[in-house]
PDB file of C-alpha atoms in Angstrom:
ATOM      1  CA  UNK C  12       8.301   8.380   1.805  1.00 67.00           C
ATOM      2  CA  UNK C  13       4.936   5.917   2.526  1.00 76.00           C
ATOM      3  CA  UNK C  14       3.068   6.853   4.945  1.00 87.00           C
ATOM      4  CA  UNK C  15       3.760   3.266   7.197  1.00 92.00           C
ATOM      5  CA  UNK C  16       7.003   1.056   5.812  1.00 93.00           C
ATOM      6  CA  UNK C  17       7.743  -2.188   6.984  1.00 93.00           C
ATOM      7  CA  UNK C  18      10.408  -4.563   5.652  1.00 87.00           C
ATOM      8  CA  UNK C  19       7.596  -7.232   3.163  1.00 84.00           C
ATOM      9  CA  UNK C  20      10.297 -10.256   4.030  1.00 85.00           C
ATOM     10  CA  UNK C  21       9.392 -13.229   3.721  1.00 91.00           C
ATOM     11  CA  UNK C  22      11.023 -14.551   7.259  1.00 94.00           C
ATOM     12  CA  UNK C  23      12.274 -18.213   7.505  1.00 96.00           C
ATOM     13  CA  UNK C  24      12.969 -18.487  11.010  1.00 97.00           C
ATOM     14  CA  UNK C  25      13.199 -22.474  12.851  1.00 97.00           C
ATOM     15  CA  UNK C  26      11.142 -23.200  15.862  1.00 97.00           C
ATOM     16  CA  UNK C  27      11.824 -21.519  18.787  1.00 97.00           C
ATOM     17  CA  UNK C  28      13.843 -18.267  16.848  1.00 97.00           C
ATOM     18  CA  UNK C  29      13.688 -14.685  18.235  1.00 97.00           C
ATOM     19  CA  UNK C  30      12.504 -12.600  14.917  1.00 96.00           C
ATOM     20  CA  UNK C  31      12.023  -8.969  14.894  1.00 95.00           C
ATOM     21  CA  UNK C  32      10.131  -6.541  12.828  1.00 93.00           C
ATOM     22  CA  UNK C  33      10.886  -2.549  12.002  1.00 94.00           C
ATOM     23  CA  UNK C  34       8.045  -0.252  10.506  1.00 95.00           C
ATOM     24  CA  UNK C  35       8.719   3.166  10.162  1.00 95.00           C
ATOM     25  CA  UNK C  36       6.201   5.792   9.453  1.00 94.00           C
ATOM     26  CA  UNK C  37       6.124   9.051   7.882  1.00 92.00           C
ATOM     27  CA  UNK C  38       3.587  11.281   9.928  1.00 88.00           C
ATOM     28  CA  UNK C  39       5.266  12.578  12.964  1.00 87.00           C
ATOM     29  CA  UNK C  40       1.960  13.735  15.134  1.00 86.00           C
ATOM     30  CA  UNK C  41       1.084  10.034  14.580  1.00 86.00           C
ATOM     31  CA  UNK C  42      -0.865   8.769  17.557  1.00 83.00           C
ATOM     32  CA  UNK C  43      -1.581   5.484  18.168  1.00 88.00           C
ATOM     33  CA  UNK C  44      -0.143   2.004  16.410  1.00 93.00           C
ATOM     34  CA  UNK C  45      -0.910  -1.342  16.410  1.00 94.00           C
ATOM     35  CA  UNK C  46       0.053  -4.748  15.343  1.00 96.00           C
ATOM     36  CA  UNK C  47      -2.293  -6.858  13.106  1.00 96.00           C
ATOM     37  CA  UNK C  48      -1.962 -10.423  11.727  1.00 97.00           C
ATOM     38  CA  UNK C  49      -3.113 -11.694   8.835  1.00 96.00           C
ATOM     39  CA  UNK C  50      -3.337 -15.155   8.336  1.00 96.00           C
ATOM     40  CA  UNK C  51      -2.949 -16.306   4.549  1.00 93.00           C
ATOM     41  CA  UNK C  52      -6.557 -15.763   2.844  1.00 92.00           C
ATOM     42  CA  UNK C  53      -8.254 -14.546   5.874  1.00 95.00           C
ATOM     43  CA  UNK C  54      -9.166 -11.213   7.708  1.00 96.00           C
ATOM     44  CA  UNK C  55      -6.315  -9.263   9.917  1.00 96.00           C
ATOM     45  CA  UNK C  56      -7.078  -9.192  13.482  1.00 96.00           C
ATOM     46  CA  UNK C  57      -5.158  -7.261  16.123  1.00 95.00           C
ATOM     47  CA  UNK C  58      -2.437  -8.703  17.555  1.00 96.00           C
ATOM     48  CA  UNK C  59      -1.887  -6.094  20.144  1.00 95.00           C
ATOM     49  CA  UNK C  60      -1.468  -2.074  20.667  1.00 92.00           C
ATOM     50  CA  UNK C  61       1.427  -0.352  21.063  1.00 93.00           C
ATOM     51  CA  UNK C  62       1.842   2.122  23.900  1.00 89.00           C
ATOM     52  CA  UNK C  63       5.020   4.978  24.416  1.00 88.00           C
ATOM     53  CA  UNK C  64       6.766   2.885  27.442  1.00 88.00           C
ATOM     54  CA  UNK C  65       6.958  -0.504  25.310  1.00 89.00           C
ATOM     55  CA  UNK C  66       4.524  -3.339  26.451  1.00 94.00           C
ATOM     56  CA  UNK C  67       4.625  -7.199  26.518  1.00 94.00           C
ATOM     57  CA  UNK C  68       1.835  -9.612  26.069  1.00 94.00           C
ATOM     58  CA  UNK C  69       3.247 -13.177  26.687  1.00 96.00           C
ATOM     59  CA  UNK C  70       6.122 -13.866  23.725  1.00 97.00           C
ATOM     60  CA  UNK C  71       5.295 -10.843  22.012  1.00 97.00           C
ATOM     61  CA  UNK C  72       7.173  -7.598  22.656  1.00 97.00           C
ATOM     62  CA  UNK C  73       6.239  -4.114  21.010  1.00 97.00           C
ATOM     63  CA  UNK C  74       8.033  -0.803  20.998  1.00 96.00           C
ATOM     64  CA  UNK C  75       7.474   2.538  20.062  1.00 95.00           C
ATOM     65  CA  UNK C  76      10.360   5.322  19.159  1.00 94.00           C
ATOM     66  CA  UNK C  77       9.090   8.565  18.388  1.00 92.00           C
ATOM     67  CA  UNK C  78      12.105  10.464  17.929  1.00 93.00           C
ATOM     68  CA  UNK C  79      12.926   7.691  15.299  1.00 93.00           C
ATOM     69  CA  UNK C  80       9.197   7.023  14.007  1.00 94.00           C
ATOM     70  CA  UNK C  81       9.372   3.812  14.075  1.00 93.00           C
ATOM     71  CA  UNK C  82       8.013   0.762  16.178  1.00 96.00           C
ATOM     72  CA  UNK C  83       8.972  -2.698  16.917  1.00 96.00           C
ATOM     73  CA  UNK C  84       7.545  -6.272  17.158  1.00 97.00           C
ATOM     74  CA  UNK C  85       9.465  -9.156  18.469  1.00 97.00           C
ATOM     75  CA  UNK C  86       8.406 -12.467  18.809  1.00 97.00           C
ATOM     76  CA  UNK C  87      10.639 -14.846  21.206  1.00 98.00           C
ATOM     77  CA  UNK C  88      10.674 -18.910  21.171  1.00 98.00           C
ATOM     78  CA  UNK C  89       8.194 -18.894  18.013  1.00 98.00           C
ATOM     79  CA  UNK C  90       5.848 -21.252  16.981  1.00 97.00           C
ATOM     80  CA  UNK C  91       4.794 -22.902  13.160  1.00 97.00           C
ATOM     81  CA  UNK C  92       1.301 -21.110  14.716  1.00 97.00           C
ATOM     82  CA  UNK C  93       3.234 -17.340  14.186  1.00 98.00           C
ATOM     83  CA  UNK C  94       3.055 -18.331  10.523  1.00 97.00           C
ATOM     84  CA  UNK C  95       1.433 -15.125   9.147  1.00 96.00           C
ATOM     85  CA  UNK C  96       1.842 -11.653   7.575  1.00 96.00           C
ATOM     86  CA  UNK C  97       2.646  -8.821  10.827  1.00 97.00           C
ATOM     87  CA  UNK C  98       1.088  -5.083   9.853  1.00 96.00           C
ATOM     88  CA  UNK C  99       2.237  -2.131  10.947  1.00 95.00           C
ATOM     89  CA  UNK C 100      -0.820   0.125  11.350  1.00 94.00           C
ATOM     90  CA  UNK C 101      -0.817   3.775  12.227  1.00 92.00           C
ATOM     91  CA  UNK C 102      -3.534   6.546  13.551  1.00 87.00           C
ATOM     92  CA  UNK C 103      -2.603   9.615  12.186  1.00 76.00           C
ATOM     93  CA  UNK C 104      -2.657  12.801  14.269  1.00 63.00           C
ATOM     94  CA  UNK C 105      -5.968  15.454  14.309  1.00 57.00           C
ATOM     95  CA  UNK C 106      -9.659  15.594  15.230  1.00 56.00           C
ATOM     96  CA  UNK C 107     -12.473  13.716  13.858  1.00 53.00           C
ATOM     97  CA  UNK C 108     -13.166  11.391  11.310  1.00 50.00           C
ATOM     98  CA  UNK C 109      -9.356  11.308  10.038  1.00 54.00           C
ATOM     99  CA  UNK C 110      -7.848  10.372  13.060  1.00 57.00           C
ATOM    100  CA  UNK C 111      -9.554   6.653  12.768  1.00 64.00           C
ATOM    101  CA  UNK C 112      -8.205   6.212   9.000  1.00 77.00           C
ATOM    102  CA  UNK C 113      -6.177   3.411  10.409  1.00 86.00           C
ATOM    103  CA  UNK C 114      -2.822   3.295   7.715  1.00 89.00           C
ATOM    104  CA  UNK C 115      -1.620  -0.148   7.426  1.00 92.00           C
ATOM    105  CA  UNK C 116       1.861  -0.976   6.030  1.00 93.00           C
ATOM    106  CA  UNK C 117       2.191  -3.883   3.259  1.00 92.00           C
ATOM    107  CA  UNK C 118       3.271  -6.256   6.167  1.00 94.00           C
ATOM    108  CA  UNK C 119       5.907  -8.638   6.660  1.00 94.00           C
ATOM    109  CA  UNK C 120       5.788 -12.385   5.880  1.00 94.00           C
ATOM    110  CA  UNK C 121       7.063 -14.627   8.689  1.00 96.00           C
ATOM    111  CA  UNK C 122       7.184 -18.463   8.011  1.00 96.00           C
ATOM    112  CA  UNK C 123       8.182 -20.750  10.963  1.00 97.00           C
ATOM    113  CA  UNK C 124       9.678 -23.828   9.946  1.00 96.00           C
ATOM    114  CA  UNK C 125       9.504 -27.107  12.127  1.00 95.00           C
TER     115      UNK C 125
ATOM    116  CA  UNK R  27     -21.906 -16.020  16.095  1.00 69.00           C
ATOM    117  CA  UNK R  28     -20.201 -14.412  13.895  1.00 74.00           C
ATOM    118  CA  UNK R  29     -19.224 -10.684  14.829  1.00 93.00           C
ATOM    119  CA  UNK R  30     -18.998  -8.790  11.615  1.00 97.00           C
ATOM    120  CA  UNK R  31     -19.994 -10.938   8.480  1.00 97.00           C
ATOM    121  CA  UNK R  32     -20.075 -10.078   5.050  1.00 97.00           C
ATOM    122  CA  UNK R  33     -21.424 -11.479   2.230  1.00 96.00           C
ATOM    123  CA  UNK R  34     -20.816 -13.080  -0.575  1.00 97.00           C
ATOM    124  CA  UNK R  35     -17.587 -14.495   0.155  1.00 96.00           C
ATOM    125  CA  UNK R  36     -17.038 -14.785  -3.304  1.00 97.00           C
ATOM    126  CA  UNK R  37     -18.007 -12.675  -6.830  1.00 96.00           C
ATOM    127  CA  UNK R  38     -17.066 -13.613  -9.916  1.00 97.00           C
ATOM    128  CA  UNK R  39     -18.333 -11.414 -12.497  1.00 97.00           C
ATOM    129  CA  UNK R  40     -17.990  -9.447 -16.170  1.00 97.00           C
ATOM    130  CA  UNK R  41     -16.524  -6.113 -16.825  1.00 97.00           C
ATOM    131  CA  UNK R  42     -19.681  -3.536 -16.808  1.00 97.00           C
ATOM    132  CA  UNK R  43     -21.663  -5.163 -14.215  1.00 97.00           C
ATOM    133  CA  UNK R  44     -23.069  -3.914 -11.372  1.00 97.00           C
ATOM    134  CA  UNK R  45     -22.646  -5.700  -8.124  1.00 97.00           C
ATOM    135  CA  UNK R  46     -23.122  -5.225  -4.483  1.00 97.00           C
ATOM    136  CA  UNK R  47     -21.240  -6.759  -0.603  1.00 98.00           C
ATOM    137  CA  UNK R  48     -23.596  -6.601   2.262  1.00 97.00           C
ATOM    138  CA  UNK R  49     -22.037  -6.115   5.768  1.00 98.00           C
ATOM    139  CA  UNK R  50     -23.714  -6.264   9.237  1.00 97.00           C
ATOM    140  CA  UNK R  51     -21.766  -6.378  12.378  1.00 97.00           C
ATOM    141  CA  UNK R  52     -23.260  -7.306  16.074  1.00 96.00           C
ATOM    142  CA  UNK R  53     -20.771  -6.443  18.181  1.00 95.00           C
ATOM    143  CA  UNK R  54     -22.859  -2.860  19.018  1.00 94.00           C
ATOM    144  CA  UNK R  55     -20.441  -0.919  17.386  1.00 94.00           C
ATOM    145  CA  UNK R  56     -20.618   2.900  16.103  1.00 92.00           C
ATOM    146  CA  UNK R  57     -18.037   3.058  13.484  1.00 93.00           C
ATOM    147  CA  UNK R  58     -17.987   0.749   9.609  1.00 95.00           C
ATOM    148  CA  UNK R  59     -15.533   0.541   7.209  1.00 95.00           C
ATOM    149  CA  UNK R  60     -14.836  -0.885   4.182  1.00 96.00           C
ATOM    150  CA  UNK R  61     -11.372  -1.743   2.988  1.00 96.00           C
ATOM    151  CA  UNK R  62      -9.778  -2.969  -0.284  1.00 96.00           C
ATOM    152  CA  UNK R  63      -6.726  -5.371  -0.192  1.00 95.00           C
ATOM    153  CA  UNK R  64      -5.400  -5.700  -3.693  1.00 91.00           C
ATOM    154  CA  UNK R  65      -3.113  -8.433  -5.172  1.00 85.00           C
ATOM    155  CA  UNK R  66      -0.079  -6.659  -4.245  1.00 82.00           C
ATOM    156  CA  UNK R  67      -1.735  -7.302  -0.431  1.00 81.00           C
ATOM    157  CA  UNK R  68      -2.244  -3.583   0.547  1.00 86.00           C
ATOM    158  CA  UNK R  69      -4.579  -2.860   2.946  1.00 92.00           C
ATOM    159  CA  UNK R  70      -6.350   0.559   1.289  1.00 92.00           C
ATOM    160  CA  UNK R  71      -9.227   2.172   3.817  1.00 92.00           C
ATOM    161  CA  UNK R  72     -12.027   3.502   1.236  1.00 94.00           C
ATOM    162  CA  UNK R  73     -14.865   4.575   3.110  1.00 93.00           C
ATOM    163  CA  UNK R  74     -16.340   4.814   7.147  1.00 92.00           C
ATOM    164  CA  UNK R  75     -19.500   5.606   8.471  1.00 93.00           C
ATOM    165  CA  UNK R  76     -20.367   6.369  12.310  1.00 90.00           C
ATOM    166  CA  UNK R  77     -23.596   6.175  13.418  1.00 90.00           C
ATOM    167  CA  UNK R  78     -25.002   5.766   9.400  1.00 87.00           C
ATOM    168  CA  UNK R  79     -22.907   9.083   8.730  1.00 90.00           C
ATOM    169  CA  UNK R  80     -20.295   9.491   6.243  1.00 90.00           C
ATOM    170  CA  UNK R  81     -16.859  10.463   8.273  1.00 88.00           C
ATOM    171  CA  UNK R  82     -14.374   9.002   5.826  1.00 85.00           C
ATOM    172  CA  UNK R  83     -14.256   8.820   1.964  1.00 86.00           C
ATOM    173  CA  UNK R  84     -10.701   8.457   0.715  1.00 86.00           C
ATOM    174  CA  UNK R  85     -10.147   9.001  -3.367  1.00 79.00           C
ATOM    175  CA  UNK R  86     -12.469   6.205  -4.828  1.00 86.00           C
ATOM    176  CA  UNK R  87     -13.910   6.493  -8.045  1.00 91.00           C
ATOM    177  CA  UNK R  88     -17.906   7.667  -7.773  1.00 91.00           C
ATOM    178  CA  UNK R  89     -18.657   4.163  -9.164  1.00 96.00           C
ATOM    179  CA  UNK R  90     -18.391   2.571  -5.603  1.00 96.00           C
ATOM    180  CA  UNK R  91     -21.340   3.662  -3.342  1.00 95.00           C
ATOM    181  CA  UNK R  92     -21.372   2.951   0.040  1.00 95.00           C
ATOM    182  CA  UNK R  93     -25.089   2.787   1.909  1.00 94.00           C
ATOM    183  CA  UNK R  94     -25.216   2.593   5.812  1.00 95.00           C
ATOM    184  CA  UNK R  95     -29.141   2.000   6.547  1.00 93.00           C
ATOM    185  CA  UNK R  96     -28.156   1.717   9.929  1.00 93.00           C
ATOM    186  CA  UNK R  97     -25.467   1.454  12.156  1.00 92.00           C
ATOM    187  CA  UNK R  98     -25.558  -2.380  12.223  1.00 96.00           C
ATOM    188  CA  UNK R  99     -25.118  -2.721   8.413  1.00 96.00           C
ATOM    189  CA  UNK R 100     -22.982  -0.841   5.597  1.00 97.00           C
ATOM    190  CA  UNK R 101     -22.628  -2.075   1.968  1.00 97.00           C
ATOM    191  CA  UNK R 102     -20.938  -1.478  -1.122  1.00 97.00           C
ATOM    192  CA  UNK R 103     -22.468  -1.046  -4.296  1.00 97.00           C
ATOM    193  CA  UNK R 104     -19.562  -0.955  -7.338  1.00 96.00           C
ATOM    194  CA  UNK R 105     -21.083   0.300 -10.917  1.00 96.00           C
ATOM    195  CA  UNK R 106     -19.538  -0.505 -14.218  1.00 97.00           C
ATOM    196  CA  UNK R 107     -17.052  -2.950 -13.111  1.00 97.00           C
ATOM    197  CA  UNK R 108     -13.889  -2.319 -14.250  1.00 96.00           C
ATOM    198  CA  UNK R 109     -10.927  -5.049 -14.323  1.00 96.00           C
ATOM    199  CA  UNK R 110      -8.844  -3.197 -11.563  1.00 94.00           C
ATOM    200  CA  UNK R 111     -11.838  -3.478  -9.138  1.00 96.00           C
ATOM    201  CA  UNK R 112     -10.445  -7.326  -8.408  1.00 96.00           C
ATOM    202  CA  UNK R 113      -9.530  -7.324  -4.997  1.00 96.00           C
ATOM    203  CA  UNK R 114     -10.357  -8.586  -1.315  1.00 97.00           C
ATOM    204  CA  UNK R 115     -13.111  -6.282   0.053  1.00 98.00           C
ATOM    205  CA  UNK R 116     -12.912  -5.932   4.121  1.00 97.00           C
ATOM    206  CA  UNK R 117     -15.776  -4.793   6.152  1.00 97.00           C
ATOM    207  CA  UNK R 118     -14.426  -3.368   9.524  1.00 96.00           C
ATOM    208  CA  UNK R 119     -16.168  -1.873  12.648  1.00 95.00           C
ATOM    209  CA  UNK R 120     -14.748  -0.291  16.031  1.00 92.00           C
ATOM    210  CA  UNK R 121     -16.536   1.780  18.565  1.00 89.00           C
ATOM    211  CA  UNK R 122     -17.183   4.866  17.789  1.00 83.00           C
ATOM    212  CA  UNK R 123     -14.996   8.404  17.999  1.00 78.00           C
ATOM    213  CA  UNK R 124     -13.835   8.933  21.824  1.00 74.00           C
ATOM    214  CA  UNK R 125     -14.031   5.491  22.974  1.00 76.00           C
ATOM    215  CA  UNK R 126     -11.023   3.329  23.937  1.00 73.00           C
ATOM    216  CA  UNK R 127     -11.588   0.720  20.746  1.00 79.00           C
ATOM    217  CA  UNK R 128     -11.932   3.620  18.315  1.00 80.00           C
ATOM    218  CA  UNK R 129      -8.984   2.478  16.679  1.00 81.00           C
ATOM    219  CA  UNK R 130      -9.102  -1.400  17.708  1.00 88.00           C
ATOM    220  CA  UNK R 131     -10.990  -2.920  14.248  1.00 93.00           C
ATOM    221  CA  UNK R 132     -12.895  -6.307  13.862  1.00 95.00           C
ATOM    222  CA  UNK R 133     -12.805  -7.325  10.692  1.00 97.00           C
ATOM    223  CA  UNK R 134     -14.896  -9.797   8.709  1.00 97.00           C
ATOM    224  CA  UNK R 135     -13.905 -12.487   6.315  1.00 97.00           C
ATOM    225  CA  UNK R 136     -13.557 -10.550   3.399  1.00 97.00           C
ATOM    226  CA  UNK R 137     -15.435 -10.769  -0.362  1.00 98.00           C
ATOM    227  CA  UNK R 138     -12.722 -11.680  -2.902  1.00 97.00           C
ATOM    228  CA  UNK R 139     -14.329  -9.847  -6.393  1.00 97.00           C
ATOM    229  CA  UNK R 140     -12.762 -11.077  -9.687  1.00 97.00           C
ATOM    230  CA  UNK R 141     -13.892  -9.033 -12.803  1.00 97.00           C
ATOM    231  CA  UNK R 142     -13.204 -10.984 -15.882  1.00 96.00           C
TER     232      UNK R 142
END
């Protein structure tokens, strides 16, 4: 199993679609994630953190199951501006240097159409 | 003013050569990294320094060399260039072990290497 999966798409959702995104990851002790975007040809750039109780930041909704080891993204009334590739990154557990080797998934494609 | 920039943006080069990305960040961070996003659009970490010390080095062929004079700067230096080294190279920092943005990375534009 890879250490962080996510579903590579592509999504084709219209204007204003609720979309959702799965990653699951391997490494239970796992202890932080995060959601990146990556527009096409430039650098990823964090989208927002995801904490154990679930948290919101305007449209965007992440969640976190540890029993399941897996975490969420969902994007309500989206705009052609959510055009982008969504990573699933993951902090594995331990001390010291490892424990910043940020593992990204592959990512999943999302196109919104007008 | 850019926050972590990395140059060139671009390499285009032979198989053999020796070639080097610069990377300096200003954001007062600890913590560099460099990354490797290949064609298939994988996100690989390679290497990350804290405070010009070596605290990652994942399983990268000794031709790449990383060099962190100081904390403001790391670069890459990639001997014998080899066909497979054709990628998008990311240069990364965060603050450094113990602080809340430990794992929150700012990443700069990238330097897309093609080895012909």
């Amino acid at each position: 199993r890879k250490e962080v999966e996510q579903d590579p798409g592509p999504f084709n959702v219209p204007e204003g679609a609720t979309v959702a995104f799965n990653c699951t990851y391997s490494n239970s002790a796992s202890q932080s994630f995060f959601w990146y975007r990556q527009d096409c040809r430039k650098e990823p750039k964090l989208l927002m953190s995801v904490y154990s109780s679930g948290n919101e930041d305007g449209r965007f909704t992440a969640q976190l199951n540890r029993a399941s080891q897996y975490i969420s993204l969902l994007i309500r009334d989206s705009k052609l501006s959510d055009s982008a590739t969504y990573l699933c990154v993951v902090t594995p557990g331990g001390s010291g240097g490892s424990n910043y080797k940020l593992t990204f998934g592959k990512g999943t494609l999302l196109t919104v159409n007008p | 003013d850019t926050a972590v920039s990395q140059t060139p943006k671009y390499l285009v080069t032979q198989m053999g050569n020796d070639k080097s990305i610069k990377c300096e960040q200003n954001l007062g961070h600890d913590t560099m990294y460099w990354y490797k996003q290949d064609s298939k659009k994988f996100l690989k970490i390679m290497f990350s320094y804290n405070n010009k010390e070596l605290i990652i080095n994942e399983t990268v062929p000794n031709r790449f060399s990383p060099k962190s004079p100081d904390k403001a700067h790391l670069n890459l230096h990639i001997n014998s260039l080899e066909l497979g080294d054709s990628a998008v190279y990311f240069c990364a920092s965060s603050q450094g072990p113990g602080n809340a943005g430990a794992n929150v990375l700012t990443f700069g534009a990238g330097s897309r290497l093609t080895v012909l």
